[in-house]
Short mmCIF file of C-alpha atoms and ligand atoms in Angstrom, two decimals:
data_model
loop_
_atom_site.label_atom_id
_atom_site.label_comp_id
_atom_site.label_asym_id
_atom_site.label_seq_id
_atom_site.Cartn_x
_atom_site.Cartn_y
_atom_site.Cartn_z
CA UNK H 1 23.28 -10.53 18.50
CA UNK H 2 20.10 -9.74 16.46
CA UNK H 3 20.93 -12.41 14.06
CA UNK H 4 20.62 -15.11 16.41
CA UNK H 5 17.08 -13.94 17.36
CA UNK H 6 16.16 -12.87 13.72
CA UNK H 7 17.81 -15.92 12.03
CA UNK H 8 14.62 -17.45 10.78
CA UNK H 9 13.58 -14.20 9.06
CA UNK H 10 15.46 -14.87 6.01
CA UNK H 11 17.91 -17.47 3.98
CA UNK H 12 20.64 -15.21 5.29
CA UNK H 13 22.12 -14.66 1.95
CA UNK H 14 23.52 -11.21 0.61
CA UNK H 15 20.91 -9.43 0.12
CA UNK H 16 18.86 -12.14 2.09
CA UNK H 17 15.55 -13.10 0.95
CA UNK H 18 12.81 -12.87 3.70
CA UNK H 19 10.22 -14.92 4.39
CA UNK H 20 6.60 -14.16 5.43
CA UNK H 21 4.97 -15.14 8.73
CA UNK H 22 1.95 -17.32 8.14
CA UNK H 23 1.06 -17.09 11.82
CA UNK H 24 2.90 -19.90 13.08
CA UNK H 25 6.21 -19.92 11.26
CA UNK H 26 8.41 -17.97 8.97
CA UNK H 27 8.16 -19.65 5.44
CA UNK H 28 8.87 -18.74 1.74
CA UNK H 29 6.00 -18.64 -0.60
CA UNK H 30 5.02 -21.33 -3.01
CA UNK H 31 4.26 -18.38 -5.56
CA UNK H 32 8.16 -18.58 -5.79
CA UNK H 33 8.11 -14.99 -6.23
CA UNK H 34 9.52 -12.21 -4.35
CA UNK H 35 9.39 -8.24 -4.71
CA UNK H 36 12.87 -6.32 -4.33
CA UNK H 37 13.31 -3.87 -1.72
CA UNK H 38 16.11 -1.26 -2.40
CA UNK H 39 17.55 1.18 -0.42
CA UNK H 40 16.87 5.01 -1.45
CA UNK H 41 20.14 6.03 -0.33
CA UNK H 42 22.11 4.19 -3.27
CA UNK H 43 19.59 1.82 -5.01
CA UNK H 44 21.18 -1.39 -3.35
CA UNK H 45 18.77 -4.20 -3.10
CA UNK H 46 19.01 -4.88 0.65
CA UNK H 47 16.57 -7.66 0.60
CA UNK H 48 13.53 -9.26 -0.93
CA UNK H 49 10.11 -10.10 0.43
CA UNK H 50 7.85 -12.70 -0.71
CA UNK H 51 4.89 -12.27 -2.81
CA UNK H 52 2.26 -14.52 -1.17
CA UNK H 53 -0.49 -16.34 -2.77
CA UNK H 54 -4.47 -15.94 -2.59
CA UNK H 55 -4.47 -19.22 -0.91
CA UNK H 56 -1.79 -18.28 1.34
CA UNK H 57 -3.70 -15.53 2.53
CA UNK H 58 -6.61 -17.72 2.64
CA UNK H 59 -5.04 -20.00 5.08
CA UNK H 60 -3.28 -17.10 7.28
CA UNK H 61 -6.84 -15.13 7.55
CA UNK H 62 -8.41 -18.56 8.93
CA UNK H 63 -5.64 -19.02 11.58
CA UNK H 64 -6.14 -15.55 12.31
CA UNK H 65 -9.92 -16.14 12.80
CA UNK H 66 -9.40 -18.99 14.83
CA UNK H 67 -6.55 -17.82 17.20
CA UNK H 68 -8.53 -14.61 17.65
CA UNK H 69 -11.25 -16.40 20.03
CA UNK H 70 -8.34 -17.66 22.50
CA UNK H 71 -6.71 -14.61 22.49
CA UNK H 72 -10.06 -12.67 23.32
CA UNK H 73 -10.29 -15.14 26.39
CA UNK H 74 -6.88 -14.31 27.64
CA UNK H 75 -7.49 -11.55 30.31
CA UNK H 76 -6.62 -8.27 29.03
CA UNK H 77 -3.90 -7.47 32.01
CA UNK H 78 -1.76 -10.49 30.80
CA UNK H 79 -2.17 -9.41 27.06
CA UNK H 80 -0.83 -6.08 28.06
CA UNK H 81 2.42 -8.02 29.92
CA UNK H 82 2.92 -9.27 26.34
CA UNK H 83 2.67 -5.84 24.59
CA UNK H 84 4.72 -4.24 27.36
CA UNK H 85 7.39 -7.03 26.66
CA UNK H 86 7.48 -6.60 23.12
CA UNK H 87 8.13 -2.72 23.76
CA UNK H 88 11.01 -3.53 25.95
CA UNK H 89 12.22 -5.97 22.90
CA UNK H 90 12.05 -2.64 20.73
CA UNK H 91 13.91 -0.53 23.12
CA UNK H 92 16.35 -3.22 23.47
CA UNK H 93 17.37 -3.53 19.59
CA UNK H 94 16.83 0.05 19.00
CA UNK H 95 20.09 0.72 17.40
CA UNK H 96 19.65 -2.55 15.13
CA UNK H 97 15.86 -1.15 14.05
CA UNK H 98 17.31 2.24 13.39
CA UNK H 99 19.89 1.25 11.40
CA UNK H 100 17.57 -0.99 9.29
CA UNK H 101 15.19 1.90 9.06
CA UNK H 102 17.69 4.13 7.84
CA UNK H 103 18.93 1.96 5.03
CA UNK H 104 15.29 0.59 3.89
CA UNK H 105 13.62 4.05 3.68
CA UNK H 106 16.10 6.78 3.92
CA UNK H 107 15.45 8.45 7.11
CA UNK H 108 17.93 10.23 8.98
CA UNK H 109 19.69 8.66 11.95
CA UNK H 110 17.78 11.12 14.22
CA UNK H 111 14.36 10.62 12.32
CA UNK H 112 14.78 6.74 12.39
CA UNK H 113 15.88 6.47 16.52
CA UNK H 114 12.82 8.59 17.16
CA UNK H 115 10.46 6.56 15.30
CA UNK H 116 11.64 3.26 16.99
CA UNK H 117 11.77 4.76 20.39
CA UNK H 118 8.41 6.58 19.99
CA UNK H 119 6.89 2.94 19.13
CA UNK H 120 7.96 1.45 22.03
CA UNK H 121 6.42 4.01 24.00
CA UNK H 122 3.46 3.81 22.25
CA UNK H 123 2.86 0.16 22.85
CA UNK H 124 3.23 0.74 26.41
CA UNK H 125 0.60 3.47 26.48
CA UNK H 126 -1.70 1.44 24.60
CA UNK H 127 -1.37 -1.55 26.70
CA UNK H 128 -1.80 0.69 29.79
CA UNK H 129 -4.88 2.51 28.18
CA UNK H 130 -6.41 -0.52 27.31
CA UNK H 131 -7.10 -1.45 30.88
CA UNK H 132 -9.29 1.61 31.27
CA UNK H 133 -11.72 0.68 28.32
CA UNK H 134 -15.47 0.85 29.90
CA UNK H 135 -18.71 -0.61 29.07
CA UNK H 136 -21.35 0.56 31.07
CA UNK H 137 -25.01 -0.06 32.35
CA UNK H 138 -28.29 1.89 31.42
CA UNK H 139 -31.58 1.74 32.92
CA UNK H 140 -35.07 2.12 30.67
CA UNK H 141 -36.41 4.18 33.31
CA UNK H 142 -34.63 7.64 32.22
CA UNK H 143 -36.55 7.33 28.54
CA UNK H 144 -40.45 8.52 28.36
CA UNK H 145 -42.88 5.50 28.29
CA UNK H 146 -40.10 2.96 30.10
CA UNK H 147 -39.45 1.59 33.84
CA UNK H 148 -36.68 0.20 35.83
CA UNK H 149 -37.74 -3.82 34.17
CA UNK H 150 -35.52 -2.88 31.56
CA UNK H 151 -31.67 -2.57 31.64
CA UNK H 152 -28.94 -2.67 29.33
CA UNK H 153 -25.63 -4.14 30.24
CA UNK H 154 -23.27 -2.79 27.37
CA UNK H 155 -19.86 -4.26 27.34
CA UNK H 156 -16.93 -3.53 24.81
CA UNK H 157 -15.91 -6.42 22.47
CA UNK H 158 -13.42 -6.91 19.68
CA UNK H 159 -14.20 -6.72 16.28
CA UNK H 160 -12.34 -9.94 15.14
CA UNK H 161 -10.07 -9.83 12.50
CA UNK H 162 -8.77 -6.51 11.59
CA UNK H 163 -6.30 -6.00 8.79
CA UNK H 164 -3.69 -3.33 9.00
CA UNK H 165 -2.20 -1.77 6.09
CA UNK H 166 0.84 0.68 7.11
CA UNK H 167 2.48 3.24 4.64
CA UNK H 168 6.41 3.60 3.84
CA UNK H 169 7.26 6.49 5.50
CA UNK H 170 6.44 5.21 9.32
CA UNK H 171 6.55 1.48 8.91
CA UNK H 172 7.29 0.77 12.38
CA UNK H 173 5.27 3.56 14.32
CA UNK H 174 2.31 3.55 12.09
CA UNK H 175 2.13 -0.41 12.01
CA UNK H 176 2.52 -0.15 16.01
CA UNK H 177 -0.36 2.25 16.06
CA UNK H 178 -2.57 -0.50 14.43
CA UNK H 179 -1.40 -3.90 15.42
CA UNK H 180 -1.15 -2.91 19.56
CA UNK H 181 -4.78 -1.06 20.03
CA UNK H 182 -6.03 -4.45 17.83
CA UNK H 183 -4.12 -6.79 20.17
CA UNK H 184 -5.02 -4.98 23.70
CA UNK H 185 -8.71 -5.22 22.91
CA UNK H 186 -8.30 -9.00 21.72
CA UNK H 187 -8.51 -8.87 18.03
CA UNK H 188 -6.22 -10.63 15.69
CA UNK H 189 -4.23 -9.02 13.13
CA UNK H 190 -3.41 -9.33 9.56
CA UNK H 191 -0.68 -7.36 8.92
CA UNK H 192 0.15 -6.03 5.48
CA UNK H 193 3.31 -4.33 5.69
CA UNK H 194 4.43 -1.55 2.91
CA UNK H 195 6.87 -2.79 0.26
CA UNK H 196 9.58 -0.16 1.12
CA UNK H 197 9.47 -0.71 5.05
CA UNK H 198 8.30 -4.26 4.65
CA UNK H 199 11.78 -5.53 6.22
CA UNK H 200 11.67 -3.55 9.43
CA UNK H 201 7.97 -4.27 10.02
CA UNK H 202 8.87 -8.30 9.48
CA UNK H 203 11.29 -7.28 12.32
CA UNK H 204 8.70 -5.97 14.53
CA UNK H 205 6.22 -9.25 13.64
CA UNK H 206 8.81 -11.22 15.16
CA UNK H 207 9.32 -8.85 18.31
CA UNK H 208 5.77 -9.44 18.95
CA UNK H 209 5.97 -12.94 18.55
CA UNK H 210 8.89 -13.35 20.91
CA UNK H 211 7.12 -11.31 23.10
CA UNK H 212 4.41 -13.94 23.34
CA UNK H 213 1.85 -13.01 21.04
CA UNK H 214 0.24 -16.50 20.47
CA UNK H 215 0.16 -18.54 16.94
CA UNK H 216 -2.13 -17.06 14.38
CA UNK H 217 -2.86 -13.64 16.55
CA UNK H 218 -0.44 -12.01 14.16
CA UNK H 219 -0.12 -12.87 10.56
CA UNK H 220 2.17 -10.82 7.98
CA UNK H 221 1.50 -11.12 4.36
CA UNK H 222 3.83 -9.55 2.00
CA UNK H 223 3.67 -8.42 -1.66
CA UNK H 224 3.26 -5.46 -3.56
CA UNK H 225 -0.21 -3.78 -2.68
CA UNK H 226 -1.47 -3.77 -6.22
CA UNK H 227 -1.03 -7.53 -6.09
CA UNK H 228 -2.60 -8.62 -2.95
CA UNK H 229 -4.33 -5.60 -1.70
CA UNK H 230 -7.69 -5.77 -3.44
CA UNK H 231 -7.89 -9.64 -2.08
CA UNK H 232 -6.88 -8.88 1.43
CA UNK H 233 -9.36 -6.05 1.58
CA UNK H 234 -12.16 -7.44 0.12
CA UNK H 235 -11.72 -10.90 1.99
CA UNK H 236 -14.84 -11.84 3.65
CA UNK H 237 -12.92 -12.82 6.74
CA UNK H 238 -11.71 -9.44 7.56
CA UNK H 239 -13.98 -7.70 10.21
CA UNK H 240 -12.33 -4.10 9.96
CA UNK H 241 -9.59 -2.58 7.77
CA UNK H 242 -7.41 0.12 9.14
CA UNK H 243 -5.08 1.76 6.56
CA UNK H 244 -2.23 4.58 6.41
CA UNK H 245 -1.23 5.76 2.85
CA UNK H 246 -2.23 8.16 0.08
CA UNK H 247 -5.76 9.27 -0.45
CA UNK H 248 -5.92 7.47 -4.01
CA UNK H 249 -5.38 4.23 -2.81
CA UNK H 250 -7.40 4.84 0.61
CA UNK H 251 -10.34 5.89 -1.77
CA UNK H 252 -9.86 2.77 -4.15
CA UNK H 253 -10.09 0.36 -0.61
CA UNK H 254 -12.88 2.26 0.56
CA UNK H 255 -14.80 1.82 -2.91
CA UNK H 256 -14.41 -1.87 -2.68
CA UNK H 257 -14.82 -3.15 0.89
CA UNK H 258 -18.35 -2.67 1.45
CA UNK H 259 -20.28 -2.64 4.82
CA UNK H 260 -17.20 -3.08 7.51
CA UNK H 261 -15.61 -0.46 9.98
CA UNK H 262 -12.53 1.42 8.55
CA UNK H 263 -10.29 3.31 10.16
CA UNK H 264 -8.45 5.52 7.37
CA UNK H 265 -5.51 7.96 7.77
CA UNK H 266 -4.65 9.45 4.17
CA UNK H 267 -3.01 12.36 2.24
CA UNK H 268 -2.61 15.38 4.49
CA UNK H 269 -1.45 18.66 2.11
CA UNK H 270 -1.39 20.92 4.97
CA UNK H 271 -1.72 24.70 4.86
CA UNK H 272 -0.02 27.32 7.34
CA UNK H 273 -1.72 30.70 7.59
CA UNK H 274 0.69 33.57 8.93
CA UNK H 275 -1.42 36.43 10.48
CA UNK H 276 0.57 39.63 10.26
CA UNK H 277 0.88 39.75 14.27
CA UNK H 278 2.71 36.63 14.39
CA UNK H 279 6.26 36.17 15.92
CA UNK H 280 8.15 36.04 12.06
CA UNK H 281 11.52 34.50 13.53
CA UNK H 282 9.62 31.89 15.45
CA UNK H 283 7.09 30.87 12.77
CA UNK H 284 10.14 30.88 9.87
CA UNK H 285 11.77 28.13 11.94
CA UNK H 286 8.60 26.00 12.50
CA UNK H 287 7.75 26.23 8.61
CA UNK H 288 11.33 25.04 7.94
CA UNK H 289 10.73 22.05 10.38
CA UNK H 290 7.35 21.36 9.15
CA UNK H 291 8.28 21.48 5.71
CA UNK H 292 11.58 19.58 5.44
CA UNK H 293 11.42 17.07 7.87
CA UNK H 294 11.74 13.59 6.40
CA UNK H 295 12.48 15.18 3.19
CA UNK H 296 8.82 16.44 3.33
CA UNK H 297 7.53 12.84 3.25
CA UNK H 298 5.12 13.20 6.33
CA UNK H 299 1.37 13.28 5.95
CA UNK H 300 1.65 16.47 8.66
CA UNK H 301 4.16 18.40 6.47
CA UNK H 302 3.51 21.76 5.84
CA UNK H 303 2.72 22.10 2.11
CA UNK H 304 2.02 25.50 1.45
CA UNK H 305 2.02 29.02 3.29
CA UNK H 306 -0.92 31.59 3.22
CA UNK H 307 -0.23 35.27 4.09
CA UNK H 308 -0.75 38.68 2.71
CA UNK H 309 2.10 40.34 1.03
CA UNK H 310 3.78 42.47 3.63
CA UNK H 311 3.81 39.12 5.94
CA UNK H 312 5.42 37.15 3.09
CA UNK H 313 7.64 39.70 2.50
CA UNK H 314 8.80 39.40 6.16
CA UNK H 315 8.82 36.07 6.64
CA UNK H 316 10.12 34.59 3.58
CA UNK H 317 13.42 35.72 3.84
CA UNK H 318 13.60 34.18 7.38
CA UNK H 319 12.54 30.85 6.14
CA UNK H 320 15.34 30.80 3.50
CA UNK H 321 17.59 32.09 6.02
CA UNK H 322 16.82 29.21 8.45
CA UNK H 323 16.88 26.48 5.63
CA UNK H 324 20.61 27.54 4.65
CA UNK H 325 21.23 27.19 8.43
CA UNK H 326 19.35 24.19 9.47
CA UNK H 327 19.28 21.77 6.57
CA UNK H 328 22.02 19.98 5.56
CA UNK H 329 21.38 17.49 2.57
CA UNK H 330 23.26 14.18 2.66
CA UNK H 331 23.65 10.58 2.98
CA UNK H 332 21.31 10.06 5.81
CA UNK H 333 23.68 7.63 7.34
CA UNK H 334 25.83 10.51 8.69
CA UNK H 335 24.21 11.87 11.72
CA UNK H 336 25.20 15.53 10.93
CA UNK H 337 22.60 15.18 7.59
CA UNK H 338 19.15 15.94 7.97
CA UNK H 339 17.67 15.83 4.97
CA UNK H 340 18.02 12.38 2.97
CA UNK H 341 16.83 11.34 -0.40
CA UNK H 342 13.02 10.56 -1.34
CA UNK H 343 11.81 7.15 -1.28
CA UNK H 344 12.21 6.26 -4.88
CA UNK H 345 13.31 7.50 -8.41
CA UNK H 346 9.50 7.73 -9.55
CA UNK H 347 8.79 10.00 -6.47
CA UNK H 348 11.68 12.04 -7.27
CA UNK H 349 10.68 12.39 -11.02
CA UNK H 350 7.20 13.60 -9.97
CA UNK H 351 8.48 16.18 -7.21
CA UNK H 352 10.87 17.57 -10.03
CA UNK H 353 8.03 17.52 -12.68
CA UNK H 354 5.86 19.68 -10.38
CA UNK H 355 8.69 22.16 -9.33
CA UNK H 356 9.31 22.70 -13.08
CA UNK H 357 5.68 22.93 -14.20
CA UNK H 358 5.02 25.61 -11.09
CA UNK H 359 7.90 27.42 -12.32
CA UNK H 360 6.60 27.12 -15.97
CA UNK H 361 3.40 28.83 -14.29
CA UNK H 362 5.29 31.66 -12.95
CA UNK H 363 6.12 30.66 -9.53
CA UNK H 364 9.10 31.72 -8.30
CA UNK H 365 11.97 29.46 -6.85
CA UNK H 366 13.46 31.12 -4.00
CA UNK H 367 15.57 28.70 -2.59
CA UNK H 368 16.40 24.93 -4.12
CA UNK H 369 14.52 23.18 -6.63
CA UNK H 370 17.78 20.99 -7.92
CA UNK H 371 17.50 17.31 -8.04
CA UNK H 372 20.26 14.69 -7.94
CA UNK H 373 18.88 11.18 -8.15
CA UNK H 374 16.40 10.76 -5.26
CA UNK H 375 17.72 13.86 -3.59
CA UNK H 376 15.63 16.86 -3.81
CA UNK H 377 17.04 20.04 -2.63
CA UNK H 378 14.78 21.92 0.19
CA UNK H 379 12.77 23.89 -2.30
CA UNK H 380 11.03 26.82 -1.37
CA UNK H 381 8.66 28.40 -4.07
CA UNK H 382 6.92 32.13 -3.93
CA UNK H 383 3.92 33.15 -6.17
CA UNK H 384 2.00 29.75 -6.12
CA UNK H 385 -1.73 29.75 -6.84
CA UNK H 386 -3.83 27.05 -5.27
CA UNK H 387 -4.85 25.45 -8.88
CA UNK H 388 -0.70 24.71 -9.26
CA UNK H 389 -0.62 20.88 -9.06
CA UNK H 390 2.60 21.54 -6.45
CA UNK H 391 -0.18 22.33 -4.03
CA UNK H 392 -3.39 21.12 -5.45
CA UNK H 393 -2.24 17.49 -5.23
CA UNK H 394 -0.08 16.30 -2.03
CA UNK H 395 3.58 16.68 -3.20
CA UNK H 396 5.28 13.95 -1.03
CA UNK H 397 8.98 15.72 -0.87
CA UNK H 398 10.62 18.61 0.43
CA UNK H 399 9.12 21.24 -0.97
CA UNK H 400 7.34 24.44 0.57
CA UNK H 401 5.02 27.00 -1.46
CA UNK H 402 4.13 30.19 -0.34
CA UNK H 403 0.66 31.73 -1.46
CA UNK H 404 0.12 35.31 -1.68
CA UNK H 405 -3.43 36.36 -0.54
CA UNK H 406 -5.77 39.45 -0.52
CA UNK H 407 -7.70 38.48 2.62
CA UNK H 408 -8.04 36.03 5.39
CA UNK H 409 -11.16 34.99 3.91
CA UNK H 410 -9.40 34.04 0.62
CA UNK H 411 -7.39 31.77 2.91
CA UNK H 412 -10.51 30.15 4.26
CA UNK H 413 -11.68 29.53 0.90
CA UNK H 414 -8.77 27.75 -0.48
CA UNK H 415 -8.24 25.58 2.58
CA UNK H 416 -11.92 24.90 2.83
CA UNK H 417 -12.20 24.01 -0.56
CA UNK H 418 -9.63 21.70 -1.05
CA UNK H 419 -10.20 18.04 -1.23
CA UNK H 420 -7.79 17.20 1.69
CA UNK H 421 -8.32 17.94 5.39
CA UNK H 422 -5.97 16.67 7.91
CA UNK H 423 -4.39 19.85 9.87
CA UNK H 424 -3.88 23.09 9.32
CA UNK H 425 -1.62 25.76 11.24
CA UNK H 426 -2.45 29.39 12.32
CA UNK H 427 0.83 31.61 13.21
CA UNK H 428 -0.19 34.44 15.58
CA UNK H 429 0.59 36.35 18.65
CA UNK H 430 -3.35 36.50 19.52
CA UNK H 431 -4.47 33.17 20.83
CA UNK H 432 -8.09 34.45 20.70
CA UNK H 433 -7.66 35.38 17.22
CA UNK H 434 -6.07 32.03 16.22
CA UNK H 435 -8.86 30.01 17.80
CA UNK H 436 -11.87 32.05 16.26
CA UNK H 437 -9.79 31.71 12.74
CA UNK H 438 -9.47 27.77 13.80
CA UNK H 439 -13.27 27.50 14.31
CA UNK H 440 -13.84 28.41 10.53
CA UNK H 441 -11.41 26.15 9.19
CA UNK H 442 -12.46 22.60 7.71
CA UNK H 443 -9.79 20.02 8.71
CA UNK H 444 -8.98 17.50 11.38
CA UNK H 445 -7.10 19.58 13.81
CA UNK H 446 -5.78 23.13 13.62
CA UNK H 447 -2.53 23.71 15.27
CA UNK H 448 -1.85 27.51 16.59
CA UNK H 449 1.48 28.54 16.69
CA UNK H 450 3.15 24.94 15.67
CA UNK H 451 3.83 22.83 12.63
CA UNK H 452 1.02 20.22 12.14
CA UNK H 453 1.87 17.30 13.78
CA UNK H 454 0.82 13.95 15.01
CA UNK H 455 0.82 13.74 18.74
CA UNK H 456 1.38 13.32 21.38
CA UNK H 457 -0.30 10.22 20.71
CA UNK H 458 -3.20 10.38 23.07
CA UNK H 459 -4.65 13.45 21.25
CA UNK H 460 -7.26 12.66 18.77
CA UNK H 461 -6.02 12.20 15.21
CA UNK H 462 -7.89 12.44 12.26
CA UNK H 463 -8.48 13.48 8.67
CA UNK H 464 -11.64 14.64 6.65
CA UNK H 465 -12.60 14.87 3.19
CA UNK H 466 -9.90 12.72 1.07
CA UNK H 467 -7.38 12.94 4.39
CA UNK H 468 -9.29 9.95 6.00
CA UNK H 469 -12.26 8.55 7.71
CA UNK H 470 -12.67 7.51 11.77
CA UNK H 471 -10.59 8.95 14.46
CA UNK H 472 -7.09 7.73 15.78
CA UNK H 473 -5.41 8.46 19.17
CA UNK H 474 -4.95 6.07 22.07
CA UNK H 475 -8.56 6.00 23.71
CA UNK H 476 -10.19 6.98 20.29
CA UNK H 477 -8.38 3.80 18.39
CA UNK H 478 -9.03 1.41 20.89
CA UNK H 479 -12.81 2.48 20.61
CA UNK H 480 -12.55 2.16 17.10
CA UNK H 481 -11.29 -1.42 17.16
CA UNK H 482 -14.20 -2.44 19.38
CA UNK H 483 -17.94 -2.35 19.34
CA UNK H 484 -20.58 -2.00 22.17
CA UNK H 485 -22.49 -5.21 22.75
CA UNK H 486 -25.54 -4.38 24.72
CA UNK H 487 -27.27 -7.31 26.52
CA UNK H 488 -30.74 -6.19 27.50
CA UNK H 489 -32.18 -7.84 30.97
CA UNK H 490 -35.98 -7.37 31.12
CA UNK H 491 -37.12 -7.87 34.79
CA UNK H 492 -40.39 -9.11 35.77
CA UNK H 493 -42.87 -6.29 36.36
P1 LIG P 501 0.32 3.98 -0.99
O1 LIG P 501 1.11 4.18 -1.72
O2 LIG P 501 -1.14 4.53 -0.83
O3 LIG P 501 0.58 2.76 -0.07
C1 LIG P 501 0.09 2.42 1.20
C2 LIG P 501 0.02 1.21 1.87
O4 LIG P 501 -1.15 0.60 0.77
C3 LIG P 501 1.11 0.27 1.11
O5 LIG P 501 1.17 -0.70 2.17
C4 LIG P 501 0.67 -0.14 -0.12
O6 LIG P 501 1.65 -1.29 -0.28
C5 LIG P 501 -0.41 -0.48 0.14
N1 LIG P 501 -1.45 -0.57 -1.13
C6 LIG P 501 -1.32 -0.28 -2.31
N2 LIG P 501 -2.22 -0.33 -2.94
C7 LIG P 501 -3.09 -1.20 -2.26
C8 LIG P 501 -4.40 -1.63 -2.58
N3 LIG P 501 -4.98 -1.82 -3.95
N4 LIG P 501 -5.16 -2.27 -1.64
C9 LIG P 501 -4.44 -2.53 -0.47
N5 LIG P 501 -3.52 -1.83 -0.21
C10 LIG P 501 -2.79 -1.43 -1.04
O7 LIG P 501 1.14 5.29 0.52
P2 LIG P 501 2.90 5.22 0.37
O8 LIG P 501 3.23 6.08 -0.58
O9 LIG P 501 3.01 4.08 1.31
O10 LIG P 501 2.41 6.58 1.95
C11 LIG P 501 2.78 7.97 1.72
C12 LIG P 501 1.06 8.40 1.59
O11 LIG P 501 0.60 7.81 2.86
C13 LIG P 501 0.95 9.94 1.71
O12 LIG P 501 -0.11 10.39 1.03
C14 LIG P 501 0.99 10.04 3.05
O13 LIG P 501 0.41 11.49 3.37
C15 LIG P 501 0.03 8.97 3.75
N6 LIG P 501 0.30 9.13 5.16
C16 LIG P 501 -0.86 9.66 5.55
C17 LIG P 501 -0.58 9.49 7.42
C18 LIG P 501 -1.70 9.86 8.18
O14 LIG P 501 -1.65 9.94 9.43
N7 LIG P 501 -2.97 10.58 7.45
C19 LIG P 501 0.27 8.99 7.74
C20 LIG P 501 1.53 8.37 6.89
C21 LIG P 501 1.26 8.76 5.74
P3 LIG P 501 2.71 -1.50 -1.19
O15 LIG P 501 3.77 -0.48 -0.36
O16 LIG P 501 3.08 -3.15 -1.33
O17 LIG P 501 2.27 -0.79 -2.74
#
């Protein structure tokens, strides 16, 4: 059935070559060049995507610019109805999209299904919350020296054309988290999907189109980030860039794009501090989930655990026990498996290299540590020091490192000196102590007695330092994708 709806996306061969969406039609690039998308599960090519040319980018962005004016003029309640329809289409095709996501990025069945359904819910929430966006009215009389003759009518208006760049690890959900708020607030979207995850993103684009998003309001341009990314980001017709990806690429883009608004979610590298009074059983379970879900390829994964010697001696065996009991590595198409491959051979090489380097620098491999192809065993290291590469720079794989500290102040120094600042977790049975400690930690969000996580999606979500710029979370994203426009009325005296 999905084939009928989605036939125009590709040439229907095996493996299919996919078209890009120029705003009006699905078409092959005149470049004649494509990029392979291979499944992390078995290395098979599952499709090819177009490498678009710079002139195709120019034309598509001009379409988005023109379409935006008409889209903005459509009442928000109607824009919202189109988006709700897109959410329903996602639910309707949940099984198909889940299966595709498993093949394309190697998520396990439960993780992929969760991403798809959560995306549909997120669209509905954004579409509803958009209706609550408000401007305001201010009188001059409340500022010294002014009176009632001056009044500001302050509207919220769209920014214009928003460039959305998504990462491979949530190609549907993190695309939805950009496309939907942009559309409900009257912007048009230039969407650059991740190469790995592009196929799912093309289906997502088509769903928005079928739901009724008018021509030109969304354009989806494919090709490697290193080929087309700079051109897209520095395009003079782009009014805002919303990006999720590594800190390295985020900084590269930020240095290039000049004076337009940005909303960036970058690398995580999140620590967890365990206080001596923590419930060690519950803490161990959270650490296992936090470290190994989607093979540790989450910006919100726990990457290192800080504790005093007696605390680590208590919790570490429980973490090992829980890992043995809960984590089953294998082909993610088999529902019983909950730890699949990492995204590429290059990623697996890098993770393996860092594990071996840590070992050579006297870290102890307590569990796992081996690699077979793109599968990395869930790996637990002890005696890791903050200077070791395994935790100094985000390791995007199923590895968690234990760092033995002499005092809680030392933990604070390690976290606050890090170049990352997405989230941190504190485990304690004393909520007051947790809150006091949280206030001293310089990261976007502190979780008490939970692994780091994004969501619920209406909570603010942000990274500081190398982990991002700007604030996401439903209302906050809507605000970020609009600007205030005061119109000042000057009445006669
Ligand atoms: P990545 O390599 O930085 O790529 C992210 C996106 O940027 C992809 O679409 C990529 O395209 C594109 N890109 C690459 N070079 C570009 C350039 N010069 N200009 C514009 N775009 C460019 O990241 P990833 O490996 O996909 O994702 C993993 C990273 O994302 C991790 O660091 C993770 O922590 C982070 N992340 C952060 C959050 C958060 O909320 N903070 C959430 C999820 C992921 P190609 O795929 O075609 O190269």
